[in-house]
Tab-separated table of C-alpha atoms in Angstrom:
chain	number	residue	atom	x	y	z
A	1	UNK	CA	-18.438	-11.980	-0.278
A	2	UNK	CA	-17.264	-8.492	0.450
A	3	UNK	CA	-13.619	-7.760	-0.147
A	4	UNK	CA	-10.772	-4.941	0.792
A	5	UNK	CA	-9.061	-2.803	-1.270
A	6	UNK	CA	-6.230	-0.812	0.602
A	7	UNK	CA	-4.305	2.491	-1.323
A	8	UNK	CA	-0.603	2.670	-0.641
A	9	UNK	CA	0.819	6.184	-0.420
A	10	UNK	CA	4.461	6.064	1.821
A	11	UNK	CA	4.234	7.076	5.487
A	12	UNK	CA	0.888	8.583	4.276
A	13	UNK	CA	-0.424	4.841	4.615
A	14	UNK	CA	-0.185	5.264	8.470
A	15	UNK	CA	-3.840	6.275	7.796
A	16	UNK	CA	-5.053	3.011	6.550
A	17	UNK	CA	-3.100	1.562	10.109
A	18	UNK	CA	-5.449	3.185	11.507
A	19	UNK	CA	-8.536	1.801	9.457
A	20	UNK	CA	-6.935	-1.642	9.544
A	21	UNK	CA	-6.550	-1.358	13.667
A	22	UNK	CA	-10.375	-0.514	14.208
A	23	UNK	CA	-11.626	-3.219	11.826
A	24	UNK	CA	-9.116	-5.779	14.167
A	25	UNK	CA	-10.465	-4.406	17.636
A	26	UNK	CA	-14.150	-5.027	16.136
A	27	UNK	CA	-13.497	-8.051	14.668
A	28	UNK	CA	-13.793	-7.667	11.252
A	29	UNK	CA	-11.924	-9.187	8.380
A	30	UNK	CA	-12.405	-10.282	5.272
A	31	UNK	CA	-12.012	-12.929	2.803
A	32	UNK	CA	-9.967	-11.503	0.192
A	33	UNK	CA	-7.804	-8.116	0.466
A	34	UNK	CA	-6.123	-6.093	-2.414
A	35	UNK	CA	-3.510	-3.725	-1.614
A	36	UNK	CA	-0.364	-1.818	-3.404
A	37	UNK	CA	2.443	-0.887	-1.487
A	38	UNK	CA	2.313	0.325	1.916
A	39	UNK	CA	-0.667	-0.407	1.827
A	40	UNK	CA	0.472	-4.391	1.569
A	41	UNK	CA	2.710	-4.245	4.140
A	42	UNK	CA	-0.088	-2.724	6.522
A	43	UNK	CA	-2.344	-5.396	5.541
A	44	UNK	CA	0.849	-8.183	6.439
A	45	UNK	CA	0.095	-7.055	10.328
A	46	UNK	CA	-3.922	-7.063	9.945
A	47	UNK	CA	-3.736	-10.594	8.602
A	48	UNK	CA	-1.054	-11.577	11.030
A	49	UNK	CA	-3.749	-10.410	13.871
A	50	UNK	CA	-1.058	-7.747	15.846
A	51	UNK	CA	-2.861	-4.633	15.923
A	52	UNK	CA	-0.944	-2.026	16.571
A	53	UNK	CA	2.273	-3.175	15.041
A	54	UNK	CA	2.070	-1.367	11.903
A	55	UNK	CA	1.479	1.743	13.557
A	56	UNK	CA	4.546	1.574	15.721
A	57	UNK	CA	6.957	0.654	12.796
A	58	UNK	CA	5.532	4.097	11.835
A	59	UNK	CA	6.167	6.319	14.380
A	60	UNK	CA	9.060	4.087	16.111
A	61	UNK	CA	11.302	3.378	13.139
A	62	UNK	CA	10.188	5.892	10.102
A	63	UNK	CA	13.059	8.306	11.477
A	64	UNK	CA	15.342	5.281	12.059
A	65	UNK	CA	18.050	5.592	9.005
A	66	UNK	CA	18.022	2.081	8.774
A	67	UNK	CA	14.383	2.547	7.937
A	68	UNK	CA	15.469	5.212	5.040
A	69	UNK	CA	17.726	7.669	4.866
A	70	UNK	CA	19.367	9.557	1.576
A	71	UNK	CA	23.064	8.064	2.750
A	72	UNK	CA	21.006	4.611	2.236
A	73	UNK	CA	19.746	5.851	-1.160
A	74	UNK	CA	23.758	7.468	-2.296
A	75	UNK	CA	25.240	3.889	-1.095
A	76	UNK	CA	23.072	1.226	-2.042
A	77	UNK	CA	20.717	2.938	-4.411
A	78	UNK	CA	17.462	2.272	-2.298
A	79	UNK	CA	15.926	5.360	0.049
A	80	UNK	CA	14.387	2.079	1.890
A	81	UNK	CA	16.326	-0.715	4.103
A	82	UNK	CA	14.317	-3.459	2.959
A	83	UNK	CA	16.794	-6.131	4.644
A	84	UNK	CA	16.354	-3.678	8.239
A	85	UNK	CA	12.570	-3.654	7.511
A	86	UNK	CA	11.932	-7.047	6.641
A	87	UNK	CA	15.138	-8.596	8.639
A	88	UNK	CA	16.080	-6.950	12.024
A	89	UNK	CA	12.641	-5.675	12.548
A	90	UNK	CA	10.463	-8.078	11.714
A	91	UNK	CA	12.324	-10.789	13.564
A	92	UNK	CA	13.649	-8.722	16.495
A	93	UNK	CA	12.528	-4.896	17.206
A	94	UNK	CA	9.105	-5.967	16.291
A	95	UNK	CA	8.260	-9.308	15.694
A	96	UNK	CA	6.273	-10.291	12.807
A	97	UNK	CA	4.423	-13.279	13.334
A	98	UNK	CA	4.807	-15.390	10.058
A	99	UNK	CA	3.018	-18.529	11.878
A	100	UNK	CA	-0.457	-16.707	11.968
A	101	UNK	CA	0.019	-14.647	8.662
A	102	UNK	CA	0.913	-18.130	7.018
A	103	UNK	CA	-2.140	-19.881	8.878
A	104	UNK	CA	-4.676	-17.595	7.930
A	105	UNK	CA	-7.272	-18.705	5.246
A	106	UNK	CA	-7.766	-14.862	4.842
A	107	UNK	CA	-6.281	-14.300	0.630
A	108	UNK	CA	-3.926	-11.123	0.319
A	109	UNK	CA	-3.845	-10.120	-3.161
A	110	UNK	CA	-0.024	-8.163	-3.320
A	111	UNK	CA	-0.089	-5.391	-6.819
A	112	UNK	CA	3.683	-5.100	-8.134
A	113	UNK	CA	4.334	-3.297	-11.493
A	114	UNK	CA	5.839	-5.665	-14.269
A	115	UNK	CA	8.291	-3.028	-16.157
A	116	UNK	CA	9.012	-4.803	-18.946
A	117	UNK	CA	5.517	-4.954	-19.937
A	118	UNK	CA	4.080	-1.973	-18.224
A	119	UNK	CA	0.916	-4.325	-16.484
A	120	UNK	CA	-0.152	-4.599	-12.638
A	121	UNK	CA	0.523	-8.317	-11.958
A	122	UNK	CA	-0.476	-9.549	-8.099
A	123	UNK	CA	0.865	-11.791	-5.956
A	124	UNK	CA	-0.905	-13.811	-3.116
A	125	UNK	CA	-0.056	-14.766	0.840
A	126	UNK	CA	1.357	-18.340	-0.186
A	127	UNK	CA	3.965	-16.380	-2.877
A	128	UNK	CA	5.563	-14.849	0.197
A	129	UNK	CA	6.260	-18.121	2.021
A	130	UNK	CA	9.968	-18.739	0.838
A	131	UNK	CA	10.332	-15.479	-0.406
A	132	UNK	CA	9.293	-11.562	0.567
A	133	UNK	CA	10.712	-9.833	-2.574
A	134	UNK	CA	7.140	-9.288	-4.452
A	135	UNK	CA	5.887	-7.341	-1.084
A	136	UNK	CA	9.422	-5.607	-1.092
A	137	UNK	CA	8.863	-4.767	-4.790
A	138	UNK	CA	5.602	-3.550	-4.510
A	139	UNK	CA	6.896	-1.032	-2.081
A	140	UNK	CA	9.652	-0.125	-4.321
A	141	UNK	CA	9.115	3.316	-5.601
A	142	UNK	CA	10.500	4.174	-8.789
A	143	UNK	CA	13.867	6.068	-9.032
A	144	UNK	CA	14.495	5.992	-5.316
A	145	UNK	CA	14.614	1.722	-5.043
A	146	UNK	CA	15.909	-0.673	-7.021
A	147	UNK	CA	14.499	-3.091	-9.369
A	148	UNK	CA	13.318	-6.207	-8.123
A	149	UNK	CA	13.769	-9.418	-9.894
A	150	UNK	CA	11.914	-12.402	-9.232
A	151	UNK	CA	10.523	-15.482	-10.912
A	152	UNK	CA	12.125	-14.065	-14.539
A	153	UNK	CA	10.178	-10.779	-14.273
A	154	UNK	CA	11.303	-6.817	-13.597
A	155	UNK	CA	9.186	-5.487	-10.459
A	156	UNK	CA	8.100	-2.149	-8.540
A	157	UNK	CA	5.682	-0.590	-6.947
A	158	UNK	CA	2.501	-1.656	-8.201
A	159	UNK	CA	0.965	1.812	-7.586
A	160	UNK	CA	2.548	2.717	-11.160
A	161	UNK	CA	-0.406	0.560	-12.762
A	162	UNK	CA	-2.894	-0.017	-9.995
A	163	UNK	CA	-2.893	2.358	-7.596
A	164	UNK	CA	-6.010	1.469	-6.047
A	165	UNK	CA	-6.842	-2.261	-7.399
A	166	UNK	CA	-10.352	-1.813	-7.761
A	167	UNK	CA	-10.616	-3.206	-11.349
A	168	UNK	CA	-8.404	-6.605	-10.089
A	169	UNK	CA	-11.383	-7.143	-7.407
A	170	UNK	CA	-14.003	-6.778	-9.777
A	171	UNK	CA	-12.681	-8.684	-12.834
A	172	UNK	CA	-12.005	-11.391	-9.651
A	173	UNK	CA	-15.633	-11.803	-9.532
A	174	UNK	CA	-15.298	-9.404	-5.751
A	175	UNK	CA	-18.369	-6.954	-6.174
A	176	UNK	CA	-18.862	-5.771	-2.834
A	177	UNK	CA	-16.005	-4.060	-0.948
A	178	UNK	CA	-15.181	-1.836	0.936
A	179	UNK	CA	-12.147	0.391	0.084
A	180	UNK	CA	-9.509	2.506	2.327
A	181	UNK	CA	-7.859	5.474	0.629
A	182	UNK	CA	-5.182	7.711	1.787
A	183	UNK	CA	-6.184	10.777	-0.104
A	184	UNK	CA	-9.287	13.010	1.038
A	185	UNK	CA	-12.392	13.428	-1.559
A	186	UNK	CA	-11.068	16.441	-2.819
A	187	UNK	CA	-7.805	15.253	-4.188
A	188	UNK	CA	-6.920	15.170	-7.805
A	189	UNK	CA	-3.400	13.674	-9.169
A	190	UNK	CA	-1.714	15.579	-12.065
A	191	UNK	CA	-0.938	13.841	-14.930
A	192	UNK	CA	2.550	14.103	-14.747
A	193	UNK	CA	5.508	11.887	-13.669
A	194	UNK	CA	7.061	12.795	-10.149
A	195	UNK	CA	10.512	13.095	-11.943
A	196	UNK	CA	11.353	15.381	-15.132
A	197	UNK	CA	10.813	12.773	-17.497
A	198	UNK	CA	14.301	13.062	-19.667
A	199	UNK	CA	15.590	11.636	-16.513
A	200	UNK	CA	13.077	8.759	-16.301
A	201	UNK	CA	13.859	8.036	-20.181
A	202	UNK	CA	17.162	7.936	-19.234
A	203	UNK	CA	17.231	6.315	-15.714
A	204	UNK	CA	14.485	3.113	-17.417
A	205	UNK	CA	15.428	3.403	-21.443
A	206	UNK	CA	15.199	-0.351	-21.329
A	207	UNK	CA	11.600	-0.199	-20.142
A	208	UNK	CA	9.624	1.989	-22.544
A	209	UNK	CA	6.317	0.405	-21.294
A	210	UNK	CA	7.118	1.652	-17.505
A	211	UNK	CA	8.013	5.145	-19.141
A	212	UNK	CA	4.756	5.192	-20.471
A	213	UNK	CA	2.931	3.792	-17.556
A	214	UNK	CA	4.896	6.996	-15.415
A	215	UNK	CA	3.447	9.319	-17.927
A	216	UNK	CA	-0.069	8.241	-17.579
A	217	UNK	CA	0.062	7.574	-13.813
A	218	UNK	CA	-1.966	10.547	-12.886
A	219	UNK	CA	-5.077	10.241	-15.697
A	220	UNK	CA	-5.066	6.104	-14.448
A	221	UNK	CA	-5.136	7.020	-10.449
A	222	UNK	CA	-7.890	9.519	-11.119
A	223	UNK	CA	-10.428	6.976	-13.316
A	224	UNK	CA	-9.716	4.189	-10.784
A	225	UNK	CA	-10.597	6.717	-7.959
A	226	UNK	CA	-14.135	7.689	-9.828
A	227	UNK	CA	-14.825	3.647	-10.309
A	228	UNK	CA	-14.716	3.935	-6.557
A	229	UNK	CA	-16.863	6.429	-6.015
A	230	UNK	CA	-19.245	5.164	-8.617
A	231	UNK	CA	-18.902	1.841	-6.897
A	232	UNK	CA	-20.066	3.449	-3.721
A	233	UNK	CA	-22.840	5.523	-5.260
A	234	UNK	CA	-24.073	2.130	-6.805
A	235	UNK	CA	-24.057	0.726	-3.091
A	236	UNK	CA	-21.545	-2.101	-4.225
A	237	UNK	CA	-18.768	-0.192	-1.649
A	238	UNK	CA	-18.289	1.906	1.003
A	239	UNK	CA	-15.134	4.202	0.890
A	240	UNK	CA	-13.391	4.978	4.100
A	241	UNK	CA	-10.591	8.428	2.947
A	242	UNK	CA	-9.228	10.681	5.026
A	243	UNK	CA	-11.824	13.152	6.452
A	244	UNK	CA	-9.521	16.260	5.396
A	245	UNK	CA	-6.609	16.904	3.622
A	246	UNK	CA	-3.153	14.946	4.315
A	247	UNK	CA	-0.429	17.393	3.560
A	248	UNK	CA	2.449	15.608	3.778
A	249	UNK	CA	5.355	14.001	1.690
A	250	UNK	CA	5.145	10.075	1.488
A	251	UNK	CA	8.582	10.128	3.414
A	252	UNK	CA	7.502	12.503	6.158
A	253	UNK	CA	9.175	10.732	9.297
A	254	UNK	CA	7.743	13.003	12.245
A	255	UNK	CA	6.325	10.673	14.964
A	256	UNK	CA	3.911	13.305	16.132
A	257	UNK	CA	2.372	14.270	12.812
A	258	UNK	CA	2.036	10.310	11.792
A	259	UNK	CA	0.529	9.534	14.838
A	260	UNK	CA	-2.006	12.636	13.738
A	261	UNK	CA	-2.816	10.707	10.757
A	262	UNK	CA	-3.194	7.593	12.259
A	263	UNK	CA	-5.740	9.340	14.706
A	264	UNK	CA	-7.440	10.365	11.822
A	265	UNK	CA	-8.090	6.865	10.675
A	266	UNK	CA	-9.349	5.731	13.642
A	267	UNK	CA	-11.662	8.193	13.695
A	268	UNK	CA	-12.676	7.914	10.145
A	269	UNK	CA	-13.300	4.314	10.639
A	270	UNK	CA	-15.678	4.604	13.959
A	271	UNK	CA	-17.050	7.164	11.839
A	272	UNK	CA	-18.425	4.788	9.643
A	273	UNK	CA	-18.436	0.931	11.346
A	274	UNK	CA	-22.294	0.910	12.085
A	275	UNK	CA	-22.389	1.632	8.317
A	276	UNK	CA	-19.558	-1.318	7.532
A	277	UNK	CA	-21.210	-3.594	9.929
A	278	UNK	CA	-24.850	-2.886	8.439
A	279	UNK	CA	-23.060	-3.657	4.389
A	280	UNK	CA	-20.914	-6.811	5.820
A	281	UNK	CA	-24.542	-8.038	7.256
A	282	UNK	CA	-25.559	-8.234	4.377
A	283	UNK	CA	-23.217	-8.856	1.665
A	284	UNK	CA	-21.130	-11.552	3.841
């Protein structure tokens, strides 16, 4: 059984859109799929069989303000409009269809961060049937969205302790996969937080663990990025990343330079589906 493993990244996920779209048009899903992020909610629309959805919430709706907008972030302290996202658009502007998402036998495998303990914990398709908040908290960045609580626990984005859940699919007993990233081969994180980190010990002082999760976010992206790459030299994956460098910030909101990136997945992905099709054949 072969599974998929999906990177998150912001509006830099519109590359995995891309990925996801040529897998649909060929036919090809799998069993099992692990993704952080935006990665997640790009996988929601693969599972839910709409090609082509994801991509225009992208370049439709990333410059709407009731997508994200600072005036958001200064009044309700959330850059994202998770109740525009996951209300008005998914029911209206672009329908989501819960029916097939909820029908499929297809397992998504959701990473949030649990800040109280500083550990990746995942949630699956059937979590999201009453309730949407661990897909909203995996997609909720730190500092610039709120905390999510469900179920007794503290949740964000699970790309603070699995950025690319590589080590969930293996320990699940998933040895074959094949795995989307949003960065190009040359990319290296630095081990730093993304905000001075007085601020952070300030902003989370009740959640040492995530403070310390921040710190080492960089030295944990780049080891799970090498068990990829030693996972493909092995011949247990193949890795699909963007073919050169994505220069952009995760918020970029430019219709014409996501649709770029978006090309660039396609492309990627055609790139490599007699490959894909040759490991699916036989690893199942």
């Amino acid at each position: 059984m072969t599974g998929l493993i999906l990177e998150g990244g912001g509006n830099r996920a519109v590359y995995n859109a891309g990925v996801l779209d040529v897998f649909a048009e060929n036919d090809i899903y799998f069993p099992v799929t692990y993704a952080v992020s935006a990665g997640a909610c790009n996988a929601m629309s693969y599972l839910s069989k709409q090609p082509k959805r994801a991509y225009r919430v992208y370049t439709e709706y990333a410059s709407d303000k009731r997508y994200s907008s600072w005036k958001m972030f200064r009044r309700t302290g959330s850059l994202f409009g998770f109740d525009f996202i996951f209300g008005e658009l998914a029911d209206e502007l672009l329908p989501f269809d819960y029916e097939e998402f909820f029908r499929t036998s297809m397992k998504l495998n959701i990473c949030t961060t649990d800040i109280d303990n500083g550990v990746p914990v995942f949630f699956s398709n059937k979590d999201l049937r009453d309730d949407l908040r661990p897909l909203i908290a995996s997609a909720s960045l730190p500092v610039v969205a709120n905390i999510v609580e469900y179920n007794g626990m503290h949740l964000l984005d699970g790309g603070v302790t699995s950025p690319i859940p590589i080590e969930k699919a293996m320990n699940d007993g998933i040895t074959k996969n094949i795995i989307v990233l949003t960065r190009d081969e040359t990319y290296k994180k630095k081990n730093k937080p993304e905000f001075p980190l007085f601020y952070l010990k300030h902003k989370y002082k009740n959640y040492p663990k995530l403070i310390d999760a921040l710190k080492n976010r960089g030295s944990l992206y780049n080891k799970e990025r090498l068990l990829c790459y030693e996972e493909q030299s092995n011949g247990n994956a193949i890795i699909i990343q963007p073919s050169k460098p994505i220069n952009i910030k995760r918020s970029c909101k430019d219709p014409d330079v996501l649709d770029e990136i978006y090309r660039l997945g396609v492309n990627d992905a055609n790139a490599k589906l007699v490959e894909i099709n040759r490991f699916l054949s036989l690893n199942g």
